[in-house]
Amino acid sequence: MKHSKLMSKLTKTSMALLLAGALSAHPAIAIPAPAGIGNELEMEFNVYDVVYSNIVKLTWEDGEQAMKQFQTRRGSAQQVNYKVTAGTDFEDYTELVSEKVDVLLKVSGMDPNNIQSVTTDGNAVQPVQIDGDTYYLLKDGVNIERSMTAINGNMSIAFNSVTSGNPYSLKIVTVKDEVQAQEGPVLHYIDNDFNSNNEFYVTFGSQSSLSDWFSNLTSVTVSKDNGVTYSPVDLSNLTLNSDDSITITGDAAQFQQGYWMLYYKFKSTGFGESTFYWGAP
């Protein structure tokens, strides 16, 4: 209501000044912006990136987190039980929905050859060397989310040498699960012709198996103008043959008038991008 009255006053004042200016032939007088009638509230913002540091909470089976000591004989497997659940970041940051992590046994500051074996759920785990430390994968791709039920984990470890008063110090840690894409297959031309439905087709293959790659295909695009523009290809137009070759049929296998090359790009989950082209440049 107050806003409407203010606008009405300003409008009437503007009209009066314009009329006065026109009658007196003098320039119109500029109207100053409405002055403040109270104090001002000043603000400053410091913006920072969120660094999630407590996504996961690891505890022993009794819920404790303090260092645990074990007395074990050389060559004898020692069972270790732990739990994995959501950390405090899920309480502090509502935008955090879920995170996938790996649970690892980290061996640092000792000769990894002192370890005879590591197993989890009865399965042997092979060591991996990263930046001078040794890691054993205990759990792969654990989904951590708000209000989750704690997940139980276990491992058994045996040593082939004694400590002689200097205990071996090991840690169970978690890291973000990041799937490393393997290189996409190298594709080569095999054949092209018309099928029984009078549809043009092109068949291609690879020296490596294509079955897993084919089953994880997410997109295929084709360029009919020498790689200038690409259009999506309906995945139903691709067929995995019994000899592990792949056939593309229909419009995606047809040349564009004036061009004699077809360029394809393939994206498959877990693989890098693969390309394939054929024709007569």
XYZ file of C-alpha atoms in Angstrom:
281
model
C 0.000 0.000 0.000
C 2.802 2.385 0.947
C 4.632 1.414 -2.258
C 1.555 2.289 -4.360
C 1.214 5.681 -2.685
C 4.915 6.458 -3.235
C 4.692 5.521 -6.921
C 1.551 7.638 -7.289
C 3.292 10.637 -5.743
C 6.357 10.221 -7.955
C 4.182 9.896 -11.076
C 2.194 13.028 -10.257
C 5.368 14.980 -9.511
C 6.942 13.854 -12.805
C 3.902 14.964 -14.772
C 3.849 18.359 -13.040
C 7.522 18.983 -13.777
C 7.175 17.960 -17.402
C 4.213 20.307 -17.881
C 6.044 23.161 -16.173
C 9.091 22.608 -18.337
C 7.006 22.583 -21.493
C 5.206 25.824 -20.571
C 8.319 27.730 -19.521
C 10.559 26.279 -22.244
C 13.156 25.443 -19.614
C 14.888 22.010 -19.434
C 13.163 19.403 -17.279
C 14.538 19.057 -13.772
C 15.999 15.625 -12.930
C 14.214 13.824 -10.119
C 16.585 12.440 -7.484
C 16.167 8.852 -6.345
C 14.186 8.491 -3.103
C 16.529 9.062 -0.164
C 16.845 6.444 2.563
C 14.881 7.155 5.716
C 16.753 4.844 8.077
C 20.030 3.097 8.700
C 21.709 0.634 6.276
C 22.755 -2.939 6.906
C 26.085 -3.738 5.275
C 27.094 -7.297 4.387
C 30.277 -9.146 3.438
C 30.502 -12.737 2.244
C 33.514 -15.037 2.423
C 32.888 -18.019 0.138
C 34.811 -21.277 0.519
C 34.815 -24.776 -0.906
C 33.505 -27.601 1.230
C 36.159 -30.211 1.975
C 34.453 -33.395 3.089
C 36.666 -35.068 5.675
C 34.244 -37.201 7.694
C 32.197 -39.002 5.061
C 32.948 -42.395 6.583
C 33.119 -43.582 10.163
C 35.226 -46.675 10.877
C 34.963 -48.471 14.214
C 35.942 -51.806 15.673
C 33.153 -54.324 16.201
C 32.587 -52.948 19.732
C 32.049 -49.405 18.386
C 35.389 -48.091 19.672
C 37.943 -46.246 17.533
C 41.072 -46.301 19.712
C 44.110 -48.278 18.584
C 43.636 -51.996 19.192
C 46.506 -54.360 20.052
C 46.598 -57.993 19.010
C 48.781 -60.817 20.299
C 49.309 -63.375 17.562
C 51.736 -66.172 16.667
C 53.907 -66.211 13.574
C 52.116 -67.983 10.726
C 48.761 -67.925 12.552
C 45.849 -66.019 11.025
C 44.478 -63.279 13.267
C 40.833 -62.296 12.752
C 40.016 -58.568 12.774
C 36.425 -57.278 12.742
C 35.321 -53.710 12.006
C 32.281 -51.647 11.009
C 31.683 -49.039 8.307
C 28.987 -46.370 8.535
C 28.229 -42.749 7.602
C 30.351 -39.983 9.117
C 29.342 -36.586 10.501
C 29.563 -34.878 7.097
C 26.095 -36.234 6.334
C 24.765 -34.357 9.353
C 26.653 -31.131 8.604
C 26.051 -30.917 4.834
C 22.527 -31.633 3.640
C 23.624 -31.542 -0.013
C 25.735 -34.664 0.525
C 23.548 -37.538 -0.651
C 25.805 -40.571 -0.958
C 29.403 -41.527 -1.657
C 31.036 -44.745 -2.801
C 34.236 -45.749 -0.993
C 36.771 -48.568 -0.857
C 37.994 -50.009 2.433
C 41.722 -50.789 2.419
C 44.351 -52.216 4.710
C 47.307 -49.828 4.577
C 50.827 -51.099 5.301
C 53.290 -48.254 5.801
C 56.690 -47.967 7.489
C 57.399 -51.688 7.495
C 58.623 -54.356 5.122
C 55.483 -55.730 3.398
C 57.285 -59.065 3.037
C 56.687 -59.579 6.755
C 53.039 -60.236 5.905
C 52.349 -63.828 4.969
C 48.722 -63.447 3.869
C 45.611 -61.282 4.062
C 42.109 -62.643 3.499
C 38.637 -61.124 3.711
C 35.467 -63.210 3.863
C 37.745 -66.209 3.315
C 39.182 -64.890 0.041
C 42.881 -64.111 -0.408
C 43.687 -60.461 -1.161
C 46.697 -59.519 -3.273
C 48.844 -56.508 -2.287
C 49.181 -53.390 -4.429
C 52.104 -50.953 -4.193
C 51.195 -47.233 -4.371
C 53.694 -44.439 -3.656
C 55.872 -46.637 -1.462
C 53.009 -48.042 0.619
C 51.263 -51.405 0.330
C 47.478 -51.734 0.192
C 45.046 -54.633 0.411
C 41.480 -54.106 -0.841
C 39.092 -55.289 1.885
C 35.786 -53.920 0.544
C 35.110 -52.509 -2.912
C 32.493 -49.846 -3.688
C 30.723 -49.491 -0.335
C 27.804 -47.074 -0.686
C 27.843 -44.590 2.206
C 24.620 -42.657 2.753
C 22.685 -40.796 5.422
C 20.957 -42.936 8.096
C 22.548 -46.134 6.782
C 22.902 -49.288 8.830
C 26.497 -50.041 9.766
C 28.178 -52.595 7.485
C 30.264 -55.311 9.117
C 33.685 -56.132 7.719
C 36.378 -58.616 8.551
C 39.877 -59.632 7.599
C 42.424 -62.222 8.664
C 46.124 -61.489 8.615
C 49.136 -63.736 9.182
C 52.780 -62.709 9.574
C 55.836 -64.755 8.636
C 58.284 -62.973 10.945
C 58.242 -61.957 14.616
C 58.263 -58.359 15.844
C 60.947 -58.703 18.593
C 59.534 -55.840 20.660
C 58.744 -53.540 17.699
C 55.073 -54.150 16.835
C 53.856 -53.881 13.269
C 51.573 -50.868 12.836
C 48.848 -51.164 10.200
C 45.709 -49.139 9.460
C 42.286 -49.736 7.981
C 41.456 -46.710 5.812
C 38.814 -45.614 3.319
C 39.302 -43.834 0.000
C 36.880 -42.574 -2.606
C 35.951 -45.319 -5.032
C 37.043 -44.187 -8.488
C 36.572 -46.596 -11.339
C 39.539 -46.408 -13.692
C 38.312 -46.735 -17.243
C 40.218 -49.263 -19.301
C 41.218 -48.431 -22.816
C 38.450 -48.816 -25.373
C 38.846 -51.498 -28.050
C 40.560 -50.740 -31.357
C 37.949 -51.320 -34.057
C 38.477 -52.376 -37.673
C 36.281 -52.756 -40.745
C 35.069 -56.245 -41.734
C 32.227 -56.031 -44.267
C 29.337 -54.001 -45.697
C 26.392 -54.874 -47.947
C 22.583 -55.117 -47.919
C 20.843 -57.553 -45.561
C 17.719 -59.655 -46.228
C 15.527 -56.650 -45.370
C 17.317 -54.624 -48.044
C 18.915 -52.500 -45.330
C 22.471 -51.338 -45.774
C 24.859 -52.467 -43.042
C 28.492 -52.245 -41.972
C 30.231 -54.796 -39.757
C 33.329 -54.171 -37.672
C 35.362 -56.102 -35.128
C 38.399 -55.974 -32.863
C 41.367 -58.076 -31.799
C 39.948 -57.971 -28.248
C 36.594 -59.333 -27.080
C 33.692 -56.933 -27.624
C 30.967 -58.633 -25.557
C 31.512 -56.735 -22.269
C 32.169 -53.495 -24.126
C 29.007 -53.937 -26.197
C 26.793 -54.743 -23.182
C 27.939 -51.499 -21.492
C 27.482 -49.195 -24.485
C 25.807 -45.936 -23.473
C 25.968 -43.936 -26.699
C 27.003 -44.154 -30.343
C 27.221 -41.159 -32.664
C 27.913 -40.939 -36.383
C 29.229 -38.183 -38.626
C 28.388 -38.198 -42.317
C 30.228 -34.980 -43.171
C 33.839 -35.940 -42.457
C 33.639 -35.441 -38.698
C 32.097 -31.956 -38.704
C 28.782 -32.841 -37.018
C 27.725 -35.971 -35.137
C 24.236 -37.394 -34.663
C 23.082 -40.061 -32.179
C 22.616 -43.638 -33.344
C 19.787 -45.742 -31.921
C 21.487 -48.578 -30.036
C 18.819 -50.968 -31.325
C 20.511 -50.641 -34.733
C 23.620 -52.384 -33.374
C 23.861 -56.164 -33.186
C 26.520 -58.278 -31.463
C 27.155 -61.257 -33.729
C 28.095 -64.788 -32.682
C 31.675 -64.249 -33.909
C 32.009 -61.209 -31.547
C 31.752 -58.737 -34.435
C 29.209 -55.895 -34.399
C 26.881 -54.820 -37.202
C 25.262 -51.394 -37.649
C 22.192 -51.295 -39.899
C 19.830 -48.691 -41.262
C 20.367 -44.988 -41.735
C 23.421 -44.938 -39.460
C 25.252 -47.060 -42.048
C 24.208 -44.935 -45.053
C 26.483 -42.335 -46.636
C 25.361 -38.740 -47.026
C 25.206 -37.428 -50.594
C 28.497 -35.818 -51.553
C 30.464 -37.615 -48.815
C 32.005 -41.074 -48.839
C 33.132 -41.530 -45.228
C 31.333 -42.475 -42.019
C 32.862 -41.631 -38.630
C 31.601 -43.318 -35.459
C 32.228 -42.595 -31.775
C 31.395 -45.160 -29.087
C 31.040 -44.627 -25.338
C 30.843 -47.603 -22.986
C 30.793 -47.591 -19.177
C 34.193 -48.567 -17.795
C 35.976 -47.976 -21.119
C 37.604 -45.053 -22.841
C 36.050 -43.710 -26.042
C 36.498 -45.790 -29.176
C 36.289 -44.531 -32.749
C 35.785 -46.238 -36.092
C 35.535 -44.920 -39.627
C 35.251 -46.431 -43.062
C 34.577 -45.462 -46.649
C 36.463 -43.938 -49.545
C 37.858 -40.447 -48.835
